mmCIF file of C-alpha atoms in Angstrom:
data_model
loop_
_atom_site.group_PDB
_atom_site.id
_atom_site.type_symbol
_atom_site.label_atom_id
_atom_site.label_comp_id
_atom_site.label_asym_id
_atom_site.label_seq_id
_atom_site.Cartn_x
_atom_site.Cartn_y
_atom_site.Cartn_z
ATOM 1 C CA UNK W 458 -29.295 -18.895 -55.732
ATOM 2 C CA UNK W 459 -29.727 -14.950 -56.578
ATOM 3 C CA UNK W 460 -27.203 -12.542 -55.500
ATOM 4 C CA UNK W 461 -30.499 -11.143 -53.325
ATOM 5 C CA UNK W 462 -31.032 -14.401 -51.486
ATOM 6 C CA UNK W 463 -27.402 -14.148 -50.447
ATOM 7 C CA UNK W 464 -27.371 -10.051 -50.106
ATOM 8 C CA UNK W 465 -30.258 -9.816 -47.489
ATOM 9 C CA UNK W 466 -29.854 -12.389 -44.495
ATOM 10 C CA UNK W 467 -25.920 -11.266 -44.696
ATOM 11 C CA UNK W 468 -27.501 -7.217 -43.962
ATOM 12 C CA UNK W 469 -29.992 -8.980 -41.591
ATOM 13 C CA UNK W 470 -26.447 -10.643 -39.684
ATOM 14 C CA UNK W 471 -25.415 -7.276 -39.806
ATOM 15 C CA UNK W 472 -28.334 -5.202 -38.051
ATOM 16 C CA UNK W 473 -28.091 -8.146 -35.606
ATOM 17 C CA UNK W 474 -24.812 -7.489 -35.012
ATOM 18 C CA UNK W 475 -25.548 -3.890 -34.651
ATOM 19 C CA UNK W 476 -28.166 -4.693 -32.324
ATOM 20 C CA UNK W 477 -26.129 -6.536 -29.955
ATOM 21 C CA UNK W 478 -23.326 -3.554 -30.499
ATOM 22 C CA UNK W 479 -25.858 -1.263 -29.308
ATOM 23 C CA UNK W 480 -27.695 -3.523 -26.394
ATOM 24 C CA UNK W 481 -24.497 -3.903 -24.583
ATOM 25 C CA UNK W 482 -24.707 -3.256 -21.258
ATOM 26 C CA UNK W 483 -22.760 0.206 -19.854
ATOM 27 C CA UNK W 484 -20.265 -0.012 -17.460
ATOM 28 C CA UNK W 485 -20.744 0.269 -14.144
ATOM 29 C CA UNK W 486 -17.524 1.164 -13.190
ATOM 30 C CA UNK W 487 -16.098 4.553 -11.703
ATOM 31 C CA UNK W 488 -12.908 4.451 -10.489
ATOM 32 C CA UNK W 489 -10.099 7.016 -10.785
ATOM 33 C CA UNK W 490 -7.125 4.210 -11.682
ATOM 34 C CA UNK W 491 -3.987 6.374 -12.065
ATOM 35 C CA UNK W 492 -2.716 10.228 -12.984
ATOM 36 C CA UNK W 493 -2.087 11.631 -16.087
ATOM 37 C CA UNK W 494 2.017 10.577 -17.191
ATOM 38 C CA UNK W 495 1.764 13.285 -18.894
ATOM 39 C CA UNK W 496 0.599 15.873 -16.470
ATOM 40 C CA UNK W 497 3.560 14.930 -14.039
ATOM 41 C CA UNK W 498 5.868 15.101 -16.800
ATOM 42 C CA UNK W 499 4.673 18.646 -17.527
ATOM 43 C CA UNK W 500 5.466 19.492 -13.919
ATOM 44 C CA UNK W 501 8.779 20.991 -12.775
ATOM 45 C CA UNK W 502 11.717 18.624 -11.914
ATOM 46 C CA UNK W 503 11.649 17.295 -7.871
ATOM 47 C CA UNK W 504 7.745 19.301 -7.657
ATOM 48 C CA UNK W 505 6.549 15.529 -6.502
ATOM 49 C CA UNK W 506 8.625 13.538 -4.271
ATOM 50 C CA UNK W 507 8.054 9.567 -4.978
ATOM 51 C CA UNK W 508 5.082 8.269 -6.645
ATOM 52 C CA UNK W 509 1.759 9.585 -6.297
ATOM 53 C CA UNK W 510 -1.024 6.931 -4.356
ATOM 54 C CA UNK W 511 -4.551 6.250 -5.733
ATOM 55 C CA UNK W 512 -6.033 4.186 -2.575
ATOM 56 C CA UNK W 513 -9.235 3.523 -1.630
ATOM 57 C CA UNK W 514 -11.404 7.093 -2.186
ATOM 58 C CA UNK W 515 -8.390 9.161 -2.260
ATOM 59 C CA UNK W 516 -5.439 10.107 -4.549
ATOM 60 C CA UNK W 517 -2.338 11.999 -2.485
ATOM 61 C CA UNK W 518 0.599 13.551 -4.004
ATOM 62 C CA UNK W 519 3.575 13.861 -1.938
ATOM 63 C CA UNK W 520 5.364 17.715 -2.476
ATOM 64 C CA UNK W 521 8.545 19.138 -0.595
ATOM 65 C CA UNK W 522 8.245 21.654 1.947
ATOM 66 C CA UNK W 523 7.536 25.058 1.244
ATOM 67 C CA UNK W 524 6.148 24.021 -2.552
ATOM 68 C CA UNK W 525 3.206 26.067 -3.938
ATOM 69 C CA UNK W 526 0.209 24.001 -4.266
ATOM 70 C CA UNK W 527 -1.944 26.958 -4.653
ATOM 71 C CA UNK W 528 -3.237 26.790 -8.126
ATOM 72 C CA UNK W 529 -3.102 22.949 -9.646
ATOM 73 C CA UNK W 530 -5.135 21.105 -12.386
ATOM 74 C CA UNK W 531 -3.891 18.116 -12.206
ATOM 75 C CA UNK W 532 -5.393 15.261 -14.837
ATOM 76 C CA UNK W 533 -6.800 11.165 -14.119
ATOM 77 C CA UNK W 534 -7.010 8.000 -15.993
ATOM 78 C CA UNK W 535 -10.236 6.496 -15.169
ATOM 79 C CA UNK W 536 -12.379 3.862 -15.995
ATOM 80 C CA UNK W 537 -13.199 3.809 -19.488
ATOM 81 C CA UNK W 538 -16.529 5.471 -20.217
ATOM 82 C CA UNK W 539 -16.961 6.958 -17.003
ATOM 83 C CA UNK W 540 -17.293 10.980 -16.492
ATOM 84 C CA UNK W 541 -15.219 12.908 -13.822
ATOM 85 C CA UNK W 542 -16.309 15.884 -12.389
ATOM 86 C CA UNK W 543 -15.025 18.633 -9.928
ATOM 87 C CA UNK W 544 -17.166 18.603 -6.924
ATOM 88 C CA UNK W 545 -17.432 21.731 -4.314
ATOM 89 C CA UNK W 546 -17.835 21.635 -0.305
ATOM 90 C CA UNK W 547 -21.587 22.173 -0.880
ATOM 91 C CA UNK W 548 -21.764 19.200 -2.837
ATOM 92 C CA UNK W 549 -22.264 20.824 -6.452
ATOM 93 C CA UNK W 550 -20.803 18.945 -9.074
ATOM 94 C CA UNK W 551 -19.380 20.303 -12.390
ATOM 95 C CA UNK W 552 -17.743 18.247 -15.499
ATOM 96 C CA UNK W 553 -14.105 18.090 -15.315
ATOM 97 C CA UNK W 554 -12.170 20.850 -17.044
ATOM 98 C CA UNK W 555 -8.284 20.162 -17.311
ATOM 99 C CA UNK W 556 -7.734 24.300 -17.398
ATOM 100 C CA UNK W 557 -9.376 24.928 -14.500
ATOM 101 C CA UNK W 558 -6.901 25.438 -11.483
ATOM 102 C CA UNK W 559 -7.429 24.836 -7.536
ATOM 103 C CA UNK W 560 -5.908 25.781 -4.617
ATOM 104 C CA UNK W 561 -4.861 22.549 -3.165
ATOM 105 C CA UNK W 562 -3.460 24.139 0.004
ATOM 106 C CA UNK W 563 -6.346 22.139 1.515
ATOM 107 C CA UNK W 564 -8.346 18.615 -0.005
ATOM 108 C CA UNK W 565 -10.121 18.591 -3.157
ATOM 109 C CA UNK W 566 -13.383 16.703 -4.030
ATOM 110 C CA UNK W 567 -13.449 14.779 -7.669
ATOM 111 C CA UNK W 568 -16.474 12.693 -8.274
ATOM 112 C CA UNK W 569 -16.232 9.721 -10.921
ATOM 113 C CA UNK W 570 -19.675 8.192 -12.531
ATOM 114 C CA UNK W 571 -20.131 5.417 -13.992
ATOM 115 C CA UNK W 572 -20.929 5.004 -17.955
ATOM 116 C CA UNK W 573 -24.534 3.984 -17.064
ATOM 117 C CA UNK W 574 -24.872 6.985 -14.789
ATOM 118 C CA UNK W 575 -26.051 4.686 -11.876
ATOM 119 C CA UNK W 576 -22.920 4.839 -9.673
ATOM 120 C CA UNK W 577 -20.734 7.296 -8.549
ATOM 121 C CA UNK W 578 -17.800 7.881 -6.486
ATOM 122 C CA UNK W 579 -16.110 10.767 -4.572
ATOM 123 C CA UNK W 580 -12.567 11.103 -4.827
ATOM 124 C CA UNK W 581 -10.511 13.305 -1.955
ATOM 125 C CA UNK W 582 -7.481 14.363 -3.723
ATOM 126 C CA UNK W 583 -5.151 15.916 -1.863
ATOM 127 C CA UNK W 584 -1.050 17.338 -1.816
ATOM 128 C CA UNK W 585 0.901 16.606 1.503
ATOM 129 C CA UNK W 586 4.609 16.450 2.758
ATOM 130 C CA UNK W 587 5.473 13.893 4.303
ATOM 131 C CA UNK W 588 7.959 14.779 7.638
ATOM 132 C CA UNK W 589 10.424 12.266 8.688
ATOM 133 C CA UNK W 590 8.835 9.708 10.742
ATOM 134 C CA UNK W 591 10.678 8.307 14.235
ATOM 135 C CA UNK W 592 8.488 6.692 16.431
ATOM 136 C CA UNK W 593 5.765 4.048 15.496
ATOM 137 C CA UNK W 594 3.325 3.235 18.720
ATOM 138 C CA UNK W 595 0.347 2.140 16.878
ATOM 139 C CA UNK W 596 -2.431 4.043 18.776
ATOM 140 C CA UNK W 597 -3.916 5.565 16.259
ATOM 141 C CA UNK W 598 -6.062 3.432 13.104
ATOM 142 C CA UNK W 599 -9.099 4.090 11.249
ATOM 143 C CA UNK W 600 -10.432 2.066 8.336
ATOM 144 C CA UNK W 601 -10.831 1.484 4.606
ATOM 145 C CA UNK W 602 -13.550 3.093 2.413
ATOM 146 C CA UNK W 603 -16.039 -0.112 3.070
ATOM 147 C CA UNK W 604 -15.160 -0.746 6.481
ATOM 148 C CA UNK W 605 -13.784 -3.563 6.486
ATOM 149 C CA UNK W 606 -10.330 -3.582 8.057
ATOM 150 C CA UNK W 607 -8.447 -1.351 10.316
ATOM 151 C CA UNK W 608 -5.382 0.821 8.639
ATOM 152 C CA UNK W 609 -2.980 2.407 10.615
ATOM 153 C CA UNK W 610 -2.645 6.260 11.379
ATOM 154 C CA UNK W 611 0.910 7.476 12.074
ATOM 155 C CA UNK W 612 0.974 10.748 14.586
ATOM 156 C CA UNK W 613 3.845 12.709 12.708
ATOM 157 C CA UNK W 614 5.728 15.726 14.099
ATOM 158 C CA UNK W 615 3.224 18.272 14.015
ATOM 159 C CA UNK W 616 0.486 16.411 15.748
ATOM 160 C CA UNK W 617 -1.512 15.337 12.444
ATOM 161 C CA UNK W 618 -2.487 11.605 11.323
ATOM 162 C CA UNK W 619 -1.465 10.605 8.304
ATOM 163 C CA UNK W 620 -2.906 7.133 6.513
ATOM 164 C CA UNK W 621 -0.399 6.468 3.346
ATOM 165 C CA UNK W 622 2.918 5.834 5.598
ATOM 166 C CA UNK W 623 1.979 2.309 6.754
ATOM 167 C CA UNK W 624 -0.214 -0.653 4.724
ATOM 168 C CA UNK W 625 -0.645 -4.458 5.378
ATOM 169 C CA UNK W 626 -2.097 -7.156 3.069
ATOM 170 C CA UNK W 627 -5.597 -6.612 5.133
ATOM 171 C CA UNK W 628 -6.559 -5.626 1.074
ATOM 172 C CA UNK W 629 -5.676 -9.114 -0.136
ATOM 173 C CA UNK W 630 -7.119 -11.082 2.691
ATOM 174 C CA UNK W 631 -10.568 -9.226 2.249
ATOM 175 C CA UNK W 632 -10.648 -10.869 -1.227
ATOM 176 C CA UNK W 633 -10.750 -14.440 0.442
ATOM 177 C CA UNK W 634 -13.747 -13.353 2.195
ATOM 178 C CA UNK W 635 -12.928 -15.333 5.414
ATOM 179 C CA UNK W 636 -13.025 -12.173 7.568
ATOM 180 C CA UNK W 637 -16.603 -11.403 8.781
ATOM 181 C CA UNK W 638 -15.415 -8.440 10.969
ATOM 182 C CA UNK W 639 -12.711 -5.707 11.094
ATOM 183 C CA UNK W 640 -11.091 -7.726 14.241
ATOM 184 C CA UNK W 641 -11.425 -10.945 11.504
ATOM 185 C CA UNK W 642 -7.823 -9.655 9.477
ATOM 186 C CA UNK W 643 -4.269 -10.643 9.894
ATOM 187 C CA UNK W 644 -3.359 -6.841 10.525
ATOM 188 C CA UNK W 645 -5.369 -5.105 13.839
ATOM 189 C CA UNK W 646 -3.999 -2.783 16.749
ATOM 190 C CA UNK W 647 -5.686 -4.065 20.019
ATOM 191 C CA UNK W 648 -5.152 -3.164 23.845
ATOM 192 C CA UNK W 649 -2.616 -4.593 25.846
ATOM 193 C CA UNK W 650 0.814 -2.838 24.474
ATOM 194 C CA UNK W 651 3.357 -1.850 26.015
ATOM 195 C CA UNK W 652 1.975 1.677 26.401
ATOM 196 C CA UNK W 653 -1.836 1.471 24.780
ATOM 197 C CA UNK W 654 -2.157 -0.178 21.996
ATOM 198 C CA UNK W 655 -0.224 -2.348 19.579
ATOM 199 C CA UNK W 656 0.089 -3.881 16.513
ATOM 200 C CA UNK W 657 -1.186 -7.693 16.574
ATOM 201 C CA UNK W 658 -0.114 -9.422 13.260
ATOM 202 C CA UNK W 659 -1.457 -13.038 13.225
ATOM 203 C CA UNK W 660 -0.859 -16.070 10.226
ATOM 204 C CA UNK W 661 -4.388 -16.954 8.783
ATOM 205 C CA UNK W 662 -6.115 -19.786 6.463
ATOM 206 C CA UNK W 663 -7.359 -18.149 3.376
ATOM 207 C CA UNK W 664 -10.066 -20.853 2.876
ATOM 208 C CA UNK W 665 -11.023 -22.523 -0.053
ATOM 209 C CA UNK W 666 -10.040 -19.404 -1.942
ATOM 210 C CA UNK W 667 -6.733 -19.583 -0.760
ATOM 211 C CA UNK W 668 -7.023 -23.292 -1.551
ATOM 212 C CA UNK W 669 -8.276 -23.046 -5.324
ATOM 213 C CA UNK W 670 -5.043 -20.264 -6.120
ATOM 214 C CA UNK W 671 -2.686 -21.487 -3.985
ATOM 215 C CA UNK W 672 -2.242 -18.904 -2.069
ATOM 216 C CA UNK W 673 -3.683 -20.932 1.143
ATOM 217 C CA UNK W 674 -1.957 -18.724 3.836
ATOM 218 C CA UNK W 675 -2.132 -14.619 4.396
ATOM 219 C CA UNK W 676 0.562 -13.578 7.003
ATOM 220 C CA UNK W 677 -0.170 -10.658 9.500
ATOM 221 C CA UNK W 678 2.268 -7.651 8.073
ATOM 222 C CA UNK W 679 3.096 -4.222 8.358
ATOM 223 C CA UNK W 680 5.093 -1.514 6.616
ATOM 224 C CA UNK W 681 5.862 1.098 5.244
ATOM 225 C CA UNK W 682 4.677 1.913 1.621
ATOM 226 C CA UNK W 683 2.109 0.806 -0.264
ATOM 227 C CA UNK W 684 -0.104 -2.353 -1.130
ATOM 228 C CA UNK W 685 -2.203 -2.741 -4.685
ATOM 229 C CA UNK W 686 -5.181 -5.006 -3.983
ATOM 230 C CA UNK W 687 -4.834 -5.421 -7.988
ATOM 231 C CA UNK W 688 -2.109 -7.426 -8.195
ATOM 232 C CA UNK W 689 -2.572 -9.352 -4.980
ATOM 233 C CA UNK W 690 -3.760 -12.114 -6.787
ATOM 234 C CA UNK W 691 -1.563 -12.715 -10.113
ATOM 235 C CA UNK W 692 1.298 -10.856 -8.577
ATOM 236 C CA UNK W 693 1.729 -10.935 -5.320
ATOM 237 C CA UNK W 694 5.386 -10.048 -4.663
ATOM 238 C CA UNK W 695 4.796 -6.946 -6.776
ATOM 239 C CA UNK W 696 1.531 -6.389 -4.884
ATOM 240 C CA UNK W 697 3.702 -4.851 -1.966
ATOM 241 C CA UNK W 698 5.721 -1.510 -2.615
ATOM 242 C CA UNK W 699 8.350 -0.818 0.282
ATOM 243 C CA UNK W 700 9.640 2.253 1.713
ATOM 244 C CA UNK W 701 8.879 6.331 1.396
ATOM 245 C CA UNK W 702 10.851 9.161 1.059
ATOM 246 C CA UNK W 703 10.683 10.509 4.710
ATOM 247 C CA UNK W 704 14.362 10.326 6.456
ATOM 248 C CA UNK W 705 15.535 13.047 8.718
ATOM 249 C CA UNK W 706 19.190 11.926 8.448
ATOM 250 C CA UNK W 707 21.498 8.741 8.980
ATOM 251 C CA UNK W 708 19.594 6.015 10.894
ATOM 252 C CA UNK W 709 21.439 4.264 13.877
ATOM 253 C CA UNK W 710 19.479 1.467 14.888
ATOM 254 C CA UNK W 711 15.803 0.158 15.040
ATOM 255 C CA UNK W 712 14.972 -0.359 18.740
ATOM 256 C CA UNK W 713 10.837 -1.556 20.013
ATOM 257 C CA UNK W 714 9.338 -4.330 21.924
ATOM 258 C CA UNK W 715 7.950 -7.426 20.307
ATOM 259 C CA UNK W 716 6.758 -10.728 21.483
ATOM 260 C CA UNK W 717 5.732 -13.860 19.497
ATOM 261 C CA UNK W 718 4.353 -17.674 19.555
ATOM 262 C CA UNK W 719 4.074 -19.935 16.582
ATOM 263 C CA UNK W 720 1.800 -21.497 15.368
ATOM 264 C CA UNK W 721 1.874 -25.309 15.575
ATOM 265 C CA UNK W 722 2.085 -26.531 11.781
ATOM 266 C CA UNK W 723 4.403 -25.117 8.727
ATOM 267 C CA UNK W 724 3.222 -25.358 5.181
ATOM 268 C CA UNK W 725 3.623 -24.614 1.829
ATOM 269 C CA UNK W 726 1.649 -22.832 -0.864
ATOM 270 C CA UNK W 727 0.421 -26.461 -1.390
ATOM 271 C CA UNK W 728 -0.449 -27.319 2.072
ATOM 272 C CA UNK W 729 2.231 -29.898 2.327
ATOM 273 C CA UNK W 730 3.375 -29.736 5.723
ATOM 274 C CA UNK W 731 6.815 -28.697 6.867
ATOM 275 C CA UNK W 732 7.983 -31.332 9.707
ATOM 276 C CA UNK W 733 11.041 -29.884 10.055
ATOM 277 C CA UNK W 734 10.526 -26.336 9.790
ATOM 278 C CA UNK W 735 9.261 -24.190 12.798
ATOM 279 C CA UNK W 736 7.789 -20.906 12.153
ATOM 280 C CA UNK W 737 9.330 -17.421 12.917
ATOM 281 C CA UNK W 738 8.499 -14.156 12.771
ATOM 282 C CA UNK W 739 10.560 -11.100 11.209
ATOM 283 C CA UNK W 740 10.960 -7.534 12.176
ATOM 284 C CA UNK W 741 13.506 -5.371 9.700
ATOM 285 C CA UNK W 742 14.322 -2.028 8.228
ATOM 286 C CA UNK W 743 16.120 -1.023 4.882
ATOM 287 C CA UNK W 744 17.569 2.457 3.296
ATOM 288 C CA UNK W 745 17.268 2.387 -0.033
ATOM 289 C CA UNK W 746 18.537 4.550 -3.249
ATOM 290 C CA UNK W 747 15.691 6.258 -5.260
ATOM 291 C CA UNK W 748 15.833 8.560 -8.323
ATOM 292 C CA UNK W 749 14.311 11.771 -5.982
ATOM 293 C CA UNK W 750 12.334 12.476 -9.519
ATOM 294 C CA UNK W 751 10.906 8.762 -9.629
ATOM 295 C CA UNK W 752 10.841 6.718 -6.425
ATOM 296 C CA UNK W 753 10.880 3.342 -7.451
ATOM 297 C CA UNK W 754 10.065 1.400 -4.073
ATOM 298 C CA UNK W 755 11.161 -2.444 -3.381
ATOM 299 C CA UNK W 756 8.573 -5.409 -3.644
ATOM 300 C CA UNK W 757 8.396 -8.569 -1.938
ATOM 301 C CA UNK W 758 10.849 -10.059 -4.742
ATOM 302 C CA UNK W 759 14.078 -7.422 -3.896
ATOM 303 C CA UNK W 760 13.214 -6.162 -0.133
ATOM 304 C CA UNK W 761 16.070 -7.905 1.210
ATOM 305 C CA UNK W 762 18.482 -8.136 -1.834
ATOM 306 C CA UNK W 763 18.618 -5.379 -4.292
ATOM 307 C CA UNK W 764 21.481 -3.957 -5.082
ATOM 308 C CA UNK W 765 19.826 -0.363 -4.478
ATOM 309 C CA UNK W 766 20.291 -1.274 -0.587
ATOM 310 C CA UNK W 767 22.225 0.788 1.514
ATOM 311 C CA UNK W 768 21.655 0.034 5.292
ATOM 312 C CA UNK W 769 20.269 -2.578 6.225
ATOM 313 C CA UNK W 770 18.318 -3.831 10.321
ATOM 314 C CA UNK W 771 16.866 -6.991 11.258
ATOM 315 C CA UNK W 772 16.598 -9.622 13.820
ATOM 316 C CA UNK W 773 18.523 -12.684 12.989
ATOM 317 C CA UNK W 774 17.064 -15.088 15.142
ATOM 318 C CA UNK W 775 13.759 -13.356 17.001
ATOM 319 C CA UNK W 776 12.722 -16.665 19.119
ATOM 320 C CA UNK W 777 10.046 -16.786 20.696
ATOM 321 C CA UNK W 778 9.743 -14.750 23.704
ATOM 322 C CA UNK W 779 6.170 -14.886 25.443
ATOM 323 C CA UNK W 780 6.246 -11.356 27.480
ATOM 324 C CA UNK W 781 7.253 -8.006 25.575
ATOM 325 C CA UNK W 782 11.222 -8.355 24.636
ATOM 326 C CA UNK W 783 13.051 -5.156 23.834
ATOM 327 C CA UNK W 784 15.288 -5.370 21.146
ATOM 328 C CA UNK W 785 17.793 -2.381 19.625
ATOM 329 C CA UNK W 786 19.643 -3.386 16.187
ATOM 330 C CA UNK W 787 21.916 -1.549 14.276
ATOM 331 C CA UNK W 788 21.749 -0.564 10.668
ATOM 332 C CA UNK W 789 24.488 -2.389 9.054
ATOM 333 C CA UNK W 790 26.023 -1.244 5.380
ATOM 334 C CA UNK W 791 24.946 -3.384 2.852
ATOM 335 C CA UNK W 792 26.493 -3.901 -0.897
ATOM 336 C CA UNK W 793 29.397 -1.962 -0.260
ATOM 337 C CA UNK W 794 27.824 1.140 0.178
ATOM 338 C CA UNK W 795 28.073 3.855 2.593
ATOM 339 C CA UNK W 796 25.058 6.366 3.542
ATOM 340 C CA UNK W 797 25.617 9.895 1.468
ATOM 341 C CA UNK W 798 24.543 13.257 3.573
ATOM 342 C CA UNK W 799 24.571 15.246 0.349
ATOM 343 C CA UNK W 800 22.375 12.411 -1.645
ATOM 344 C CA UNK W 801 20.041 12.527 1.767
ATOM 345 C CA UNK W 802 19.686 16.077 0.493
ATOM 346 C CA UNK W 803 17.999 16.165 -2.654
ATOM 347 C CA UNK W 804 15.836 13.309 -1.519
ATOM 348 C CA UNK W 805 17.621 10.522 -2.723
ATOM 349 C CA UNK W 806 17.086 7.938 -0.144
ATOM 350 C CA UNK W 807 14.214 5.896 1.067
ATOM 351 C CA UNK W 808 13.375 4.212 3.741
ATOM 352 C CA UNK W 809 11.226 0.608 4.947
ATOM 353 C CA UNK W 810 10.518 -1.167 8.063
ATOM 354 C CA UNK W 811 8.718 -4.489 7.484
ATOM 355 C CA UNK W 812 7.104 -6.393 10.263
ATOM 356 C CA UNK W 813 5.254 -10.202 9.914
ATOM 357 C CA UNK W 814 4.129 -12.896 11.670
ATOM 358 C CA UNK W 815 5.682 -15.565 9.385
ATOM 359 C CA UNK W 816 9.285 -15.062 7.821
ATOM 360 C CA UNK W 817 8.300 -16.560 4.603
ATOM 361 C CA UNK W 818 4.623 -15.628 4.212
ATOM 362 C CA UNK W 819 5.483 -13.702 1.122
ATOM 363 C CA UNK W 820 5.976 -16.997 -0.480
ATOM 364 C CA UNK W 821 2.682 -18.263 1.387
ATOM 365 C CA UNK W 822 5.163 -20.614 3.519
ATOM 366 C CA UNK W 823 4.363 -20.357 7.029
ATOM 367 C CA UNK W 824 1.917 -21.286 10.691
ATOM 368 C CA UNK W 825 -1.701 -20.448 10.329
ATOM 369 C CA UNK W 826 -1.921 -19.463 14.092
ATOM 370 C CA UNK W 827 1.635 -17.527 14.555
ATOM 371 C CA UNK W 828 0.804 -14.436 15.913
ATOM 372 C CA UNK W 829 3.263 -11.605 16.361
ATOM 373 C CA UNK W 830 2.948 -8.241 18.613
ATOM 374 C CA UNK W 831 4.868 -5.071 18.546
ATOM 375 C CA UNK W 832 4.851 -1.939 19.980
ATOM 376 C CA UNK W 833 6.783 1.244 20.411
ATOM 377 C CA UNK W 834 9.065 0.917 17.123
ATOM 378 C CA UNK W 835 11.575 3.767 16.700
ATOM 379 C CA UNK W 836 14.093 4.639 14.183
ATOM 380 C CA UNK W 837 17.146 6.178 16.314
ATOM 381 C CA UNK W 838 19.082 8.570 14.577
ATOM 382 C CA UNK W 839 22.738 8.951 13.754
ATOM 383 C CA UNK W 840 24.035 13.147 15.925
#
């Protein structure tokens, strides 16, 4: 065998090869997935309070009052190959420049296409402070970019909504595609609360999805922070982020109305069932320490024991009560530690309530049919 019988189908493996390379389908991908670590590095110390949130079509960065947000550039990861662009109120789009500033005293439009330059997708981007939060009635919701669950919209002080205080697992749960409507999730606000409407958080079967990953169970919760549909699956304690940066001073107690009925069989994340357990359902709050640089929130792992816990309210045994039961509990020190004013200050505390239908449905333990209500939570404050 000549060196040319063994020279030519190896450049004809090659072109093949090359072929392939080059008949690889483009992404179709166009998400904004993160901000630049480097752009917030380059920003002043304390310019962004906690961590900034990429959810659904919108990215919000959290400043302290009075900060200048006038004249910003600030930079995106994105999916790889995709463009972003800088898009105006009349729709006109423009490629992404990082030098370019804008005045971010009101929302900003990005737009992110795919690498095949089928699909694209707006991005609102927008800089907000957050004001110290007190009363939670639950009138207010809207829903998530494809309409398929409700989110809750907390009234603050000045009379505007604001989506990115409260989240639920409503994300996850979509993934299981056992919800056919909006009313369909663990997590809705319906009629019937004490005053309006309230928060209805109900135990449900995740199907044979739930089955195949055991994860067979998604409970009904609420709170404050943040949830990543990304890790819902692989991760799922890490999947919820607790508590924001939005105290007004020393809380007291956590007072509301809540009433409850479980549902008839306790499992496990393997469907055995639990004879001798009995569902329950779990309404808390926590105070936190955070670096006021680099909020670090709690996850579903360290809600209730990290050391970084400073206060600490819950109902130890909730029961059962069929008609609306008022409850007021006190925030108790935790760890040894005793709430700072002057740390309170420069933004070094955060703060979660958490609210679910079963205790232990972080662990996928629980009553597929326990369904909690609240309504008219408040956070009482300390003269």
């Amino acid at each position: 065998m000549n060196k040319q019988t063994i020279i030519l189908p190896l450049i004809a493996l090659m072109m093949a090869a090359n072929s392939c390379i080059r008949e690889e389908a483009l992404g179709t991908e166009c998400d904004i997935t993160g901000v630049d670590s480097t752009w917030l590095a380059e920003l002043p110390a304390g310019f962004i309070t906690g961590n900034p949130v990429v959810k659904n079509a919108s990215v919000t960065f959290f400043t302290p009052k009075g900060s200048d947000v006038s004249a910003l550039a600030p930079r995106f990861y994105i999916t790889p190959g995709a463009s972003l662009f800088t898009k105006d109120a009349a729709g006109n789009t423009a490629p992404f420049d990082a030098t370019q500033l804008r005045d971010f005293t009101s929302p900003q439009l990005y737009q992110v296409l795919s690498e095949d330059g089928n699909w694209k997708k707006d991005y609102t981007v927008s800089f907000e402070t957050p004001q110290p939060t007190d009363l939670f009635n639950f009138e207010h919701f809207g829903y998530d970019e494809r309409q398929q669950y409700q989110r809750l919209l907390q009234e603050q002080t000045d009379g505007s909504l604001n989506a990115y205080i409260w989240d639920s697992g409503n994300g996850g749960y979509a993934l299981t595609g056992m919800a056919k409507t909006p009313e369909d999730y663990p997590t809705v606000f319906v009629e019937g609360g004490v005053s309006g409407r309230c928060a209805k958080l109900e135990t449900k079967s995740a199907g044979d999805f739930g089955k195949r990953v055991n994860l067979p169970i998604a409970a009904g919760n609420l709170f404050i922070g943040e949830f990543r549909v990304a890790q819902a699956m692989l991760f799922p304690l890490r999947a919820t982020r607790f508590g924001l940066q939005i105290l007004k001073g020393e809380p007291a107690s956590l007072s509301g109305y809540y009433k409850y009925k479980a549902g008839p069989t306790m499992t496990d994340k393997r469907q055995n069932v639990l004879a001798e357990k009995h569902d329950t359902c779990d309404i808390y709050s926590v105070v936190f320490e955070v670096d006021p640089a680099n909020m670090k929130p709690l996850e579903g792992d360290n809600i209730l024991s990290s050391e970084r816990i400073v206060l600490i309210s819950r109902i130890a045994d909730p029961g059962e009560p069929t008609e609306w039961k008022q409850f007021e509990e006190p925030y108790r020190p935790m760890n040894g530690k005793t709430f700072d004013p002057e740390r309170l200050k420069a933004g070094g505390y955060a703060i979660a309530v958490v609210m679910t239908s079963s205790r232990q449905g972080a662990y996928f333990e629980g009553a597929v049919g326990s369904v909690l209500y609240v309504d008219e939570l408040k956070i009482n404050w300390k003269e």
